[in-house]
Coordinates of C-alpha atoms and ligand atoms in Angstrom, one line a residue:
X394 CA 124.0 -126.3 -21.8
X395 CA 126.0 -125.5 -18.7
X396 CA 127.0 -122.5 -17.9
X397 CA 129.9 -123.2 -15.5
X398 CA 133.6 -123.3 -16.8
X399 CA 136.9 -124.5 -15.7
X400 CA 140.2 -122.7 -16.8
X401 CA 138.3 -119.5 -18.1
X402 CA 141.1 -117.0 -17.2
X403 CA 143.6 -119.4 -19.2
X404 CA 141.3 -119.1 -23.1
X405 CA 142.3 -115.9 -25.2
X406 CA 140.5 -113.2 -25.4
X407 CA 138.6 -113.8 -28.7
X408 CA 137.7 -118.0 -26.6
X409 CA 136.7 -116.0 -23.6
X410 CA 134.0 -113.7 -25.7
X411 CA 133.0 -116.7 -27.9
X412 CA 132.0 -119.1 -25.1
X413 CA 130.7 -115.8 -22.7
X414 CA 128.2 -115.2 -26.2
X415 CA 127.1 -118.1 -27.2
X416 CA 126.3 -119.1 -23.7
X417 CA 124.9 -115.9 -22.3
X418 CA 123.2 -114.2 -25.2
X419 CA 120.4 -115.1 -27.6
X420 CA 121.9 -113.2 -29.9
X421 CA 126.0 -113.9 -29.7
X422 CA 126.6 -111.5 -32.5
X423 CA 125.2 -108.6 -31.3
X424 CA 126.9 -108.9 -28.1
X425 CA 130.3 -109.7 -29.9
X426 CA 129.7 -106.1 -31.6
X427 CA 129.1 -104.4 -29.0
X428 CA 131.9 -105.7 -27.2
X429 CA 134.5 -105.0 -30.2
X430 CA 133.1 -101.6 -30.7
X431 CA 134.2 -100.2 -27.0
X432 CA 137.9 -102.1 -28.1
X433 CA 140.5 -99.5 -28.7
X434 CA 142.3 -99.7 -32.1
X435 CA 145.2 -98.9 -30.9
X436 CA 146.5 -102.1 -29.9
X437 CA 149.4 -100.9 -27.3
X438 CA 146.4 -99.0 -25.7
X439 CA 144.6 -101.9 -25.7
X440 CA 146.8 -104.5 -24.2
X441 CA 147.5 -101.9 -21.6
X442 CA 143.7 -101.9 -20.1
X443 CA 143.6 -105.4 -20.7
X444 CA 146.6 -106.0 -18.0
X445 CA 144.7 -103.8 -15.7
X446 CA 142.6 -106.8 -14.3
X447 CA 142.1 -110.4 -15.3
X448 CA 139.7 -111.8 -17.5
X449 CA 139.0 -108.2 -19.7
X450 CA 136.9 -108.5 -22.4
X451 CA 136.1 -104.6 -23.5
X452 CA 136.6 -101.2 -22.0
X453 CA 134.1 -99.8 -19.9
X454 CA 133.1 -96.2 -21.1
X455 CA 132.4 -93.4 -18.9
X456 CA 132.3 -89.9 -20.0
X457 CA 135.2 -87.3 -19.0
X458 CA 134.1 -83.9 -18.5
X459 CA 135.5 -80.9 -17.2
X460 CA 134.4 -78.2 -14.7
X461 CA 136.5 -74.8 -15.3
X462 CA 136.1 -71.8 -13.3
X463 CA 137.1 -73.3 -9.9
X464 CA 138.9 -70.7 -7.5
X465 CA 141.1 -72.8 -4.6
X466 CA 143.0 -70.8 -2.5
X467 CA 143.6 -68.3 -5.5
X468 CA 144.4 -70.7 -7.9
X469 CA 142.3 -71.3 -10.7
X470 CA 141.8 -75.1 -11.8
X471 CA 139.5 -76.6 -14.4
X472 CA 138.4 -79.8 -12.9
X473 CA 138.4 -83.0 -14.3
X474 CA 135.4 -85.3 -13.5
X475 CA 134.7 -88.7 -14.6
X476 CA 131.1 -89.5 -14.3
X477 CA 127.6 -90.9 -16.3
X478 CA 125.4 -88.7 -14.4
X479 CA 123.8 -86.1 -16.5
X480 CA 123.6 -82.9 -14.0
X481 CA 127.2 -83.3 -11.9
X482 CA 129.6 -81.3 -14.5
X483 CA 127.0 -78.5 -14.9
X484 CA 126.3 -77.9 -11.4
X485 CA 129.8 -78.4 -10.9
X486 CA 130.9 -75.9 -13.0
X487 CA 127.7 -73.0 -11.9
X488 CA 128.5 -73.5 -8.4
X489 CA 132.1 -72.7 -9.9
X490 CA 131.6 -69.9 -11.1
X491 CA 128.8 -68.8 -8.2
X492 CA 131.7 -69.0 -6.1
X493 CA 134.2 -67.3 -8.6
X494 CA 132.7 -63.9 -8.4
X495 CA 132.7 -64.3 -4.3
X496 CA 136.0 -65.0 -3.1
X497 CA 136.5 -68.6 -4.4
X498 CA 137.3 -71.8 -2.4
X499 CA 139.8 -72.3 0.9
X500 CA 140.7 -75.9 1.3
X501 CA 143.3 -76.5 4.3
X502 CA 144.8 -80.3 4.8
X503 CA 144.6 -80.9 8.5
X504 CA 146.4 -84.0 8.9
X505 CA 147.5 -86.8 6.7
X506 CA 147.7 -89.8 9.0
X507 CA 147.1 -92.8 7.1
X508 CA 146.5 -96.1 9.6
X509 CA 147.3 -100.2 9.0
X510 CA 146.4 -103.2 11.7
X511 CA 148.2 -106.3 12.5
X512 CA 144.9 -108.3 13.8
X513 CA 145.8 -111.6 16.3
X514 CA 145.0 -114.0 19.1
X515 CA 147.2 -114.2 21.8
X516 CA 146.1 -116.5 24.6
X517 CA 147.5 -115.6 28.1
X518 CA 149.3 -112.7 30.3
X519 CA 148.1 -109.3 28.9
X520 CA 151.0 -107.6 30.7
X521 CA 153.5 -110.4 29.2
X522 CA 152.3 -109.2 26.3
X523 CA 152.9 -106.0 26.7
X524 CA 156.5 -105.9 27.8
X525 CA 157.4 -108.3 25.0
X526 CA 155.5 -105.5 22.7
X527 CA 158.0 -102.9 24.0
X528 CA 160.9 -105.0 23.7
X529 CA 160.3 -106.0 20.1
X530 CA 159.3 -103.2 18.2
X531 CA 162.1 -101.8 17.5
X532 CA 162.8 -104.6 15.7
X533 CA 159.4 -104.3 14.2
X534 CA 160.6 -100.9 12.6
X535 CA 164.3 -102.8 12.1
X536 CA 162.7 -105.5 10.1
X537 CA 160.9 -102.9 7.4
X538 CA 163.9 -100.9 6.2
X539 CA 164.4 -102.4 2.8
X540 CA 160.7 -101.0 2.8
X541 CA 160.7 -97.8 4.2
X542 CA 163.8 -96.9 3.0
X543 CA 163.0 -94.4 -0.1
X544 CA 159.6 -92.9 1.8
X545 CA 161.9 -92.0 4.4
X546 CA 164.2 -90.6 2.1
X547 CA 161.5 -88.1 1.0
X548 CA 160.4 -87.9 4.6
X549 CA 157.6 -90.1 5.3
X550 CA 157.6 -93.7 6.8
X551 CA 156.3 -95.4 9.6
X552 CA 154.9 -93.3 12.4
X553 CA 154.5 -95.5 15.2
X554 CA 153.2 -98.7 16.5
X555 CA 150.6 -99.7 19.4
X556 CA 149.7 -102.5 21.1
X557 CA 145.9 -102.5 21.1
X558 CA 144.1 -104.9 24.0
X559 CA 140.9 -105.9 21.7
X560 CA 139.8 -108.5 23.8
X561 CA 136.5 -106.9 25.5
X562 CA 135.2 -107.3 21.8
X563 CA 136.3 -111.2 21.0
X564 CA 138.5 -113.1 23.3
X565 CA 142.2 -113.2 22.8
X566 CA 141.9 -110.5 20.2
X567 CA 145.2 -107.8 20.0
X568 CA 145.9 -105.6 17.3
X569 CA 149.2 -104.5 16.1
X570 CA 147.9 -100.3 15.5
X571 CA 150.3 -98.8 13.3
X572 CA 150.0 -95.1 11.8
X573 CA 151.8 -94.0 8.4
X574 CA 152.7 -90.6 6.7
X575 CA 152.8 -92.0 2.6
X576 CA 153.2 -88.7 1.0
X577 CA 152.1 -88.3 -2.3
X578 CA 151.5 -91.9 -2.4
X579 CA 147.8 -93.2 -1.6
X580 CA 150.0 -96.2 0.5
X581 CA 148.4 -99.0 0.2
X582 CA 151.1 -101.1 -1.0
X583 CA 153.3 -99.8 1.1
X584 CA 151.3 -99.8 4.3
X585 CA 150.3 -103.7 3.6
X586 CA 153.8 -104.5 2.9
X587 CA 154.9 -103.3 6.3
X588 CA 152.4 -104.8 8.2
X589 CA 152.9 -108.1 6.7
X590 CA 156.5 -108.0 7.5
X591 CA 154.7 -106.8 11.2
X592 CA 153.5 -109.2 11.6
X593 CA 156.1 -112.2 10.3
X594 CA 158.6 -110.2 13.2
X595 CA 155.7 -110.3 15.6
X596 CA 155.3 -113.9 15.1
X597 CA 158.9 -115.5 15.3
X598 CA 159.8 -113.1 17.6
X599 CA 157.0 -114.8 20.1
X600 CA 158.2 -118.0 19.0
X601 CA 161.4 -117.4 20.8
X602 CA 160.6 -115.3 23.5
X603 CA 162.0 -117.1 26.8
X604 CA 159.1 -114.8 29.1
X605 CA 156.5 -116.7 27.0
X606 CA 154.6 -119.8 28.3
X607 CA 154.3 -122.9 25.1
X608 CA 150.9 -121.3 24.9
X609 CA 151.7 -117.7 24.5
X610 CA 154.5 -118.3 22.1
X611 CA 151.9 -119.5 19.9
X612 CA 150.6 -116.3 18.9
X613 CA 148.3 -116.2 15.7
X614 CA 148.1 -113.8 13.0
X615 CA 144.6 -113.5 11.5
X616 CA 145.4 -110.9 8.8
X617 CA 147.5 -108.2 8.3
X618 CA 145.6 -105.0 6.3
X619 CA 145.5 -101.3 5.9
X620 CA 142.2 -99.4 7.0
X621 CA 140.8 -97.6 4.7
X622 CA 139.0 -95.4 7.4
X623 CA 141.5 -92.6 7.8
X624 CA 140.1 -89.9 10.3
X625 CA 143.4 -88.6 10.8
X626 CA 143.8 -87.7 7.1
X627 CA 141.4 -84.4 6.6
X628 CA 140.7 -81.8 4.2
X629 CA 138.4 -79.2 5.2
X630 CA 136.6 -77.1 2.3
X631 CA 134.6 -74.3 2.6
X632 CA 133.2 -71.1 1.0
X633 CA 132.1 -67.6 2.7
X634 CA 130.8 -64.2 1.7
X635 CA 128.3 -62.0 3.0
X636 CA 124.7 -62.5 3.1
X637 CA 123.4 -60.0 1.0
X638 CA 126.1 -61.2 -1.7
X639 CA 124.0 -64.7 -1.7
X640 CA 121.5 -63.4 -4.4
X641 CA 121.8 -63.9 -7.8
X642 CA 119.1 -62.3 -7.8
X643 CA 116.5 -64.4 -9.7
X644 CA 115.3 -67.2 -7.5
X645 CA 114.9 -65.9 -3.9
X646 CA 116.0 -63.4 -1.4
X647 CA 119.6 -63.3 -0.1
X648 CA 118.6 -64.0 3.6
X649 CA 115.9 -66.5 3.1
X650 CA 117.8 -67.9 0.8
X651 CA 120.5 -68.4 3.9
X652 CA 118.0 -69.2 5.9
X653 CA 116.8 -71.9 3.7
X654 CA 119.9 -73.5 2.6
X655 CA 120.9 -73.7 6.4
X656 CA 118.0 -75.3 7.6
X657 CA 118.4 -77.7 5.0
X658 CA 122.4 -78.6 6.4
X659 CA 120.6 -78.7 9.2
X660 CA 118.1 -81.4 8.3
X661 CA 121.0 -83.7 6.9
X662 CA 122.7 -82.9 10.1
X663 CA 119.7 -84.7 12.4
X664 CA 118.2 -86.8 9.9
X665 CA 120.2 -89.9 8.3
X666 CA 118.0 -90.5 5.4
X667 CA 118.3 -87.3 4.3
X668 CA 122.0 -87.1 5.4
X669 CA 122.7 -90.5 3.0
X670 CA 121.0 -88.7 -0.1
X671 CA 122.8 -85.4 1.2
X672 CA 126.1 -87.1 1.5
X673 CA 125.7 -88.5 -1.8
X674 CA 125.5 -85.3 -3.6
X675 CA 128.9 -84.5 -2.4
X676 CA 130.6 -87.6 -3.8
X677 CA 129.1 -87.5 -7.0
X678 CA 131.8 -84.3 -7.0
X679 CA 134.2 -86.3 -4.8
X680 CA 133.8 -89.8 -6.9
X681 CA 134.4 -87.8 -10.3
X682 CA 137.5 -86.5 -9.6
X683 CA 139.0 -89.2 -7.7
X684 CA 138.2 -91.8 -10.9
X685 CA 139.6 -89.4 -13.1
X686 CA 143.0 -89.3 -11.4
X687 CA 142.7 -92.5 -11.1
X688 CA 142.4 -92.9 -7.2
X689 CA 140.8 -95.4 -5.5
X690 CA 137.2 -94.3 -5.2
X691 CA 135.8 -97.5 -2.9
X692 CA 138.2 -96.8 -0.2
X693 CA 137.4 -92.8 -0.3
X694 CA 133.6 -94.0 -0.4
X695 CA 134.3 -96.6 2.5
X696 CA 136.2 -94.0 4.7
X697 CA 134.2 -90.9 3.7
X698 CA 130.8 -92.5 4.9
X699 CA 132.5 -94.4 7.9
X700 CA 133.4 -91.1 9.2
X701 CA 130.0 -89.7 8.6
X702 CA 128.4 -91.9 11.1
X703 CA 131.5 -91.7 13.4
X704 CA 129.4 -90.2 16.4
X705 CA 127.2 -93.5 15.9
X706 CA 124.4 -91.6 14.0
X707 CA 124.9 -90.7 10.4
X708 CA 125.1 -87.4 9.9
X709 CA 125.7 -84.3 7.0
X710 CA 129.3 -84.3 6.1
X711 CA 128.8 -80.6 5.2
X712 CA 127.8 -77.2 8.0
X713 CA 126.4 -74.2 7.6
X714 CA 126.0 -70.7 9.3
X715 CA 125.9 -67.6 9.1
X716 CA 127.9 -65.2 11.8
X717 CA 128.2 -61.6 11.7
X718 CA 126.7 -61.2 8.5
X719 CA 128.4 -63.7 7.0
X720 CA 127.6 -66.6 5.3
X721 CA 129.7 -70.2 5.9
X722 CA 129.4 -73.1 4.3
X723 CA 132.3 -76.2 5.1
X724 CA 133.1 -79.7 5.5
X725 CA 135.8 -81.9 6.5
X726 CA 136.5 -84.8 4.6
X727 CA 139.2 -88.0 5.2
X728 CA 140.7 -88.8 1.8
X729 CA 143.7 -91.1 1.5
X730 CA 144.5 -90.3 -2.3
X731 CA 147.5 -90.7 -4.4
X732 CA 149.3 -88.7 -7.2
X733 CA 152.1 -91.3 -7.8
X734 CA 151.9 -94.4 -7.8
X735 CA 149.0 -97.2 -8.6
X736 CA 147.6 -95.9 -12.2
X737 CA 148.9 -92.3 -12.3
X738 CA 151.7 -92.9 -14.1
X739 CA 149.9 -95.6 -16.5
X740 CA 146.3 -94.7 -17.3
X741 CA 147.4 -92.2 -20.2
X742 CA 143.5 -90.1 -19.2
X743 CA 144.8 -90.3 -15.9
X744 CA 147.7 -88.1 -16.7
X745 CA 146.4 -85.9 -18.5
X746 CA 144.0 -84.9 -15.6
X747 CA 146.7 -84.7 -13.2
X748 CA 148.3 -82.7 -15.7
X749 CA 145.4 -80.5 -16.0
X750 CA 145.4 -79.8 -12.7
X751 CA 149.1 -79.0 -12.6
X752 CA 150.3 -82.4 -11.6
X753 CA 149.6 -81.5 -8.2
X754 CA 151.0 -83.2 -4.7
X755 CA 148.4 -85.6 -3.0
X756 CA 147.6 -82.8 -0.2
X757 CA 146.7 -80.2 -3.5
X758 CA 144.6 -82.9 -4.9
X759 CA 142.5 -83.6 -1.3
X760 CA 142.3 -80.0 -1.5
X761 CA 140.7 -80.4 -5.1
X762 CA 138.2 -83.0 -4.0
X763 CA 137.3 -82.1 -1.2
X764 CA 136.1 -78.5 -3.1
X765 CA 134.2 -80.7 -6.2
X766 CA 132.3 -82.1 -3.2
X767 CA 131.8 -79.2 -1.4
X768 CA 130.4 -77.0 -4.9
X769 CA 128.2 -80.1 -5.9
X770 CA 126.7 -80.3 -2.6
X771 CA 126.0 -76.0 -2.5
X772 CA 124.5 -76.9 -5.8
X773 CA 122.2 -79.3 -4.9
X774 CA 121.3 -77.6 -2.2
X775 CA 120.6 -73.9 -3.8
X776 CA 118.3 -76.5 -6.3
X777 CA 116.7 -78.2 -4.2
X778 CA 115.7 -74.9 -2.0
X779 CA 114.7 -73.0 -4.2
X780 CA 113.8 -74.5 -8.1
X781 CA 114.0 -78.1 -7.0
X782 CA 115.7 -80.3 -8.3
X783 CA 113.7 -81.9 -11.7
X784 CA 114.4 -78.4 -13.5
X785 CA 117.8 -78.7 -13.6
X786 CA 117.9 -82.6 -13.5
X787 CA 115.5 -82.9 -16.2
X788 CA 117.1 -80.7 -18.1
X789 CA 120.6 -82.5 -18.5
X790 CA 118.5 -85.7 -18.7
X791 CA 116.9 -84.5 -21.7
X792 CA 119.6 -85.7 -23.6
X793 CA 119.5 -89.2 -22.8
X794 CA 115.8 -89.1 -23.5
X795 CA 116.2 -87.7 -27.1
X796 CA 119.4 -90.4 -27.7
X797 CA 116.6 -93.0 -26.0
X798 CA 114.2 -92.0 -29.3
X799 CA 117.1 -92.0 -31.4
X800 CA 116.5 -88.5 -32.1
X801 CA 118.6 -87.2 -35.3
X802 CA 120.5 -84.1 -34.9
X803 CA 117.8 -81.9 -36.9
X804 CA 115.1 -83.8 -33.9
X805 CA 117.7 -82.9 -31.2
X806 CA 117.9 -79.2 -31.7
X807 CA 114.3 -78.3 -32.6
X808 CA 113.5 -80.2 -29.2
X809 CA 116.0 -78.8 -27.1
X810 CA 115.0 -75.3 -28.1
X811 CA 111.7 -76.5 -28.1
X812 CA 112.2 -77.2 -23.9
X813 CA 113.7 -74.4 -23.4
X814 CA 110.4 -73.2 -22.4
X815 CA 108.7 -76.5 -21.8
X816 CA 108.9 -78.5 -18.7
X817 CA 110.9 -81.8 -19.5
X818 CA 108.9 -85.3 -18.4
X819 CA 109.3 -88.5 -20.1
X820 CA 106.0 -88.1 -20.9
X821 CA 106.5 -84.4 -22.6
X822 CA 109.4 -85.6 -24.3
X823 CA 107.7 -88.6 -26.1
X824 CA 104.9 -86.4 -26.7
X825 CA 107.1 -84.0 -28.6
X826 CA 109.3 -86.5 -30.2
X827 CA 106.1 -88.3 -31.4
X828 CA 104.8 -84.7 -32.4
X829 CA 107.3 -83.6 -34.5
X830 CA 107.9 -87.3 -36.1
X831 CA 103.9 -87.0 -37.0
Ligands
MEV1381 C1 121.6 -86.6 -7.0 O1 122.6 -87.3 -7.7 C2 122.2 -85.9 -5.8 C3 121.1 -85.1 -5.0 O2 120.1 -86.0 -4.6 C4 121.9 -84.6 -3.8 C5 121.0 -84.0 -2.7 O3 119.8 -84.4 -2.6 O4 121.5 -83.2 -1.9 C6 120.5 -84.0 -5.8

């Protein structure tokens, strides 16, 4: 039976799931239920997801948690976070509150440059090139107005334009380097709508430009296209109190505990395996949040590890030190998010965590993510120096263990009392689950 069709994105939905089952699964019926149960009954819902992309079939679940308790710049927010993995909400909301009852979070927005590139071939005089550049762009800027028109209005726009000489890397390469302030808005839409119209100016301009040879007026666009590495659009985050305030008192010492926790930032500083799995831990706070206000968590992955390598080793997003007594723990972070715009104003979860955050401007809501990535990584790192990381892990993870066994609620509460004091393995859990089934 083949497997290959023609004209799938054309069949209904209820053809699309028939043919996908019956020539996918051995057991088409199963499938087909579990595909209706994640269906929303409510049908306006529905057909709202289903426009989202082409070809839906279902809705993809993930779970939307909150972490309360978070002090930024003497504001209290409870966090929304969408995310599967068992242990991000809870050390979320401990590092929270660990930080709570020490001064809280500072986040200060550095900059919020946003970039876009005209990429093409132009084959003769560099300098021709240049003094055409000069000469046209302010029609380049002329050309975008219907654009830029209402971003100006609320004071954003097109920053400038450069001419950018690429062709040490590939022959005849230029680059039309254009910078962007989008506001509230993540930009994309608008930044590639500009540079396409960039580049259609760029294009017949050359065409008729009497300076240029037959060969140079044949300038070629290869693509027109925002970056999604944005080092000129920063949030910095961090956290301080004194040393001897580290303590909770439990685990470890105040100052080795510093001295620890430092020499770890340290090792993900140096070290780029470590730095990959250290980086990680930061966006499972930074990922959360931007999916639940339904930002655009590829390009804030994309940029955010870009920039960690952007000395040409990858490093530790995140520092540490102590000075004077005093304990400081920071990172920098580009994010190019959005609170208008794209699915903010459709995604009816999406709205309610921007509500619950206060609907707050783009710069509050770097601020916001740039502190869930900062309080999971001082998590994982106060775990991982001091209980390690299983306890905790294992812990959150029993859950999906017990759900695993299809433990009934009576199983599920004797056993999670029952590790309360017993160290959680997938071994000890099927031992126990087994035990108390016997
Ligand atoms: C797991 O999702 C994240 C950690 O591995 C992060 C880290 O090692 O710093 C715990």
């Amino acid at each position: 039976m083949s497997k290959t069709i023609s004209g799938f994105s054309k069949l209904s939905k209820t053809e699309k799931i028939d043919w996908l089952t019956s020539t996918y699964f051995s057991n088409p019926e199963q499938a087909k239920y579990v595909l209706e149960q994640y269906a929303n009954n409510d049908q306006k819902l529905q057909q709202l997801h289903d426009e989202f992309i082409e070809n839906t079939i279902s809705n993809y679940y993930l779970p939307f948690g909150v972490a309360p308790n978070f002090d930024i710049n003497g504001k209290t927010y409870a966090i929304p976070m969408a995310i599967e993995e068992s242990s991000v909400v809870a050390a979320a909301s401990k590092a929270a509150k660990f930080w709570q009852s020490r001064g809280g979070f500072k986040a200060t927005v550095l900059s919020t440059e946003k970039i876009g590139q005209v990429h093409f071939m132009f084959q003769g005089d560099k300098d021709r090139l240049q003094v055409f550049f000069e000469q046209i762009k302010p029609k380049l800027i002329d050309a975008t107005k219907a654009l830029t028109k209402n971003m100006e209005q609320r004071g954003g726009g097109i920053l400038d334009i450069e001419l950018r000489d690429k062709t040490e890397a590939i022959a005849n390469y230029f680059q039309l380097h254009a910078t962007f302030e989008t506001l509230d808005a993540m930009g994309a839409n608008f930044i590639n709508s500009c540079l396409e119209q960039f580049a259609k100016t760029l294009k017949e301009e050359a065409e008729h430009y009497e300076a240029f040879s037959t060969e140079e007026r044949q300038l070629q666009i290869i693509m027109s296209i925002l970056s999604n590495y944005v080092p000129q659009c920063i949030v910095r985050a961090e956290v301080s109190c004194k040393v001897e305030e580290l303590s909770d008192n439990k685990t470890i010492a105040a100052e080795d505990f510093a001295e620890k926790f430092i020499q770890a930032v340290r090792i993900a500083e140096v070290e780029p395996y470590r730095a990959v799995t250290h980086n990680k831990g930061i966006m499972n706070g930074v990922d959360a949040v931007v999916l639940a206000t339904g930002n655009d968590f590829r390009a804030v992955e994309a940029g955010v590890h870009a920039y960690a390598a952007r000395t040409g080793s990858y490093s530790s997003l995140s520092h540490a030190k102590v000075e004077h007594g005093v304990f400081t723990f920071w990172m920098d972070l580009p994010l190019a998010l959005g609170t208008v715009g794209g699915l903010t104003k459709l995604h009816p979860l999406v709205k309610v965590a921007l509500e619950m955050l206060g609907n707050p401007s783009a710069k509050e809501l770097m601020q916001i993510v740039a502190v869930a990535g900062l309080a999971q990584n001082f998590a994982a790192l106060r775990s991982l120096t001091t209980t390690g990381i299983q306890e905790g892990h294992m812990k959150m993870h029993l859950m999906n263990m017990l759900n695993q066994y299809e433990a009934t609620s009576e199983e599920k509460s004797k056993l999670i009392e029952y590790f309360k004091t017993h160290v959680v393995s997938n071994a000890s859990v099927e031992e126990a689950v087994a035990g108390l089934r016997r």
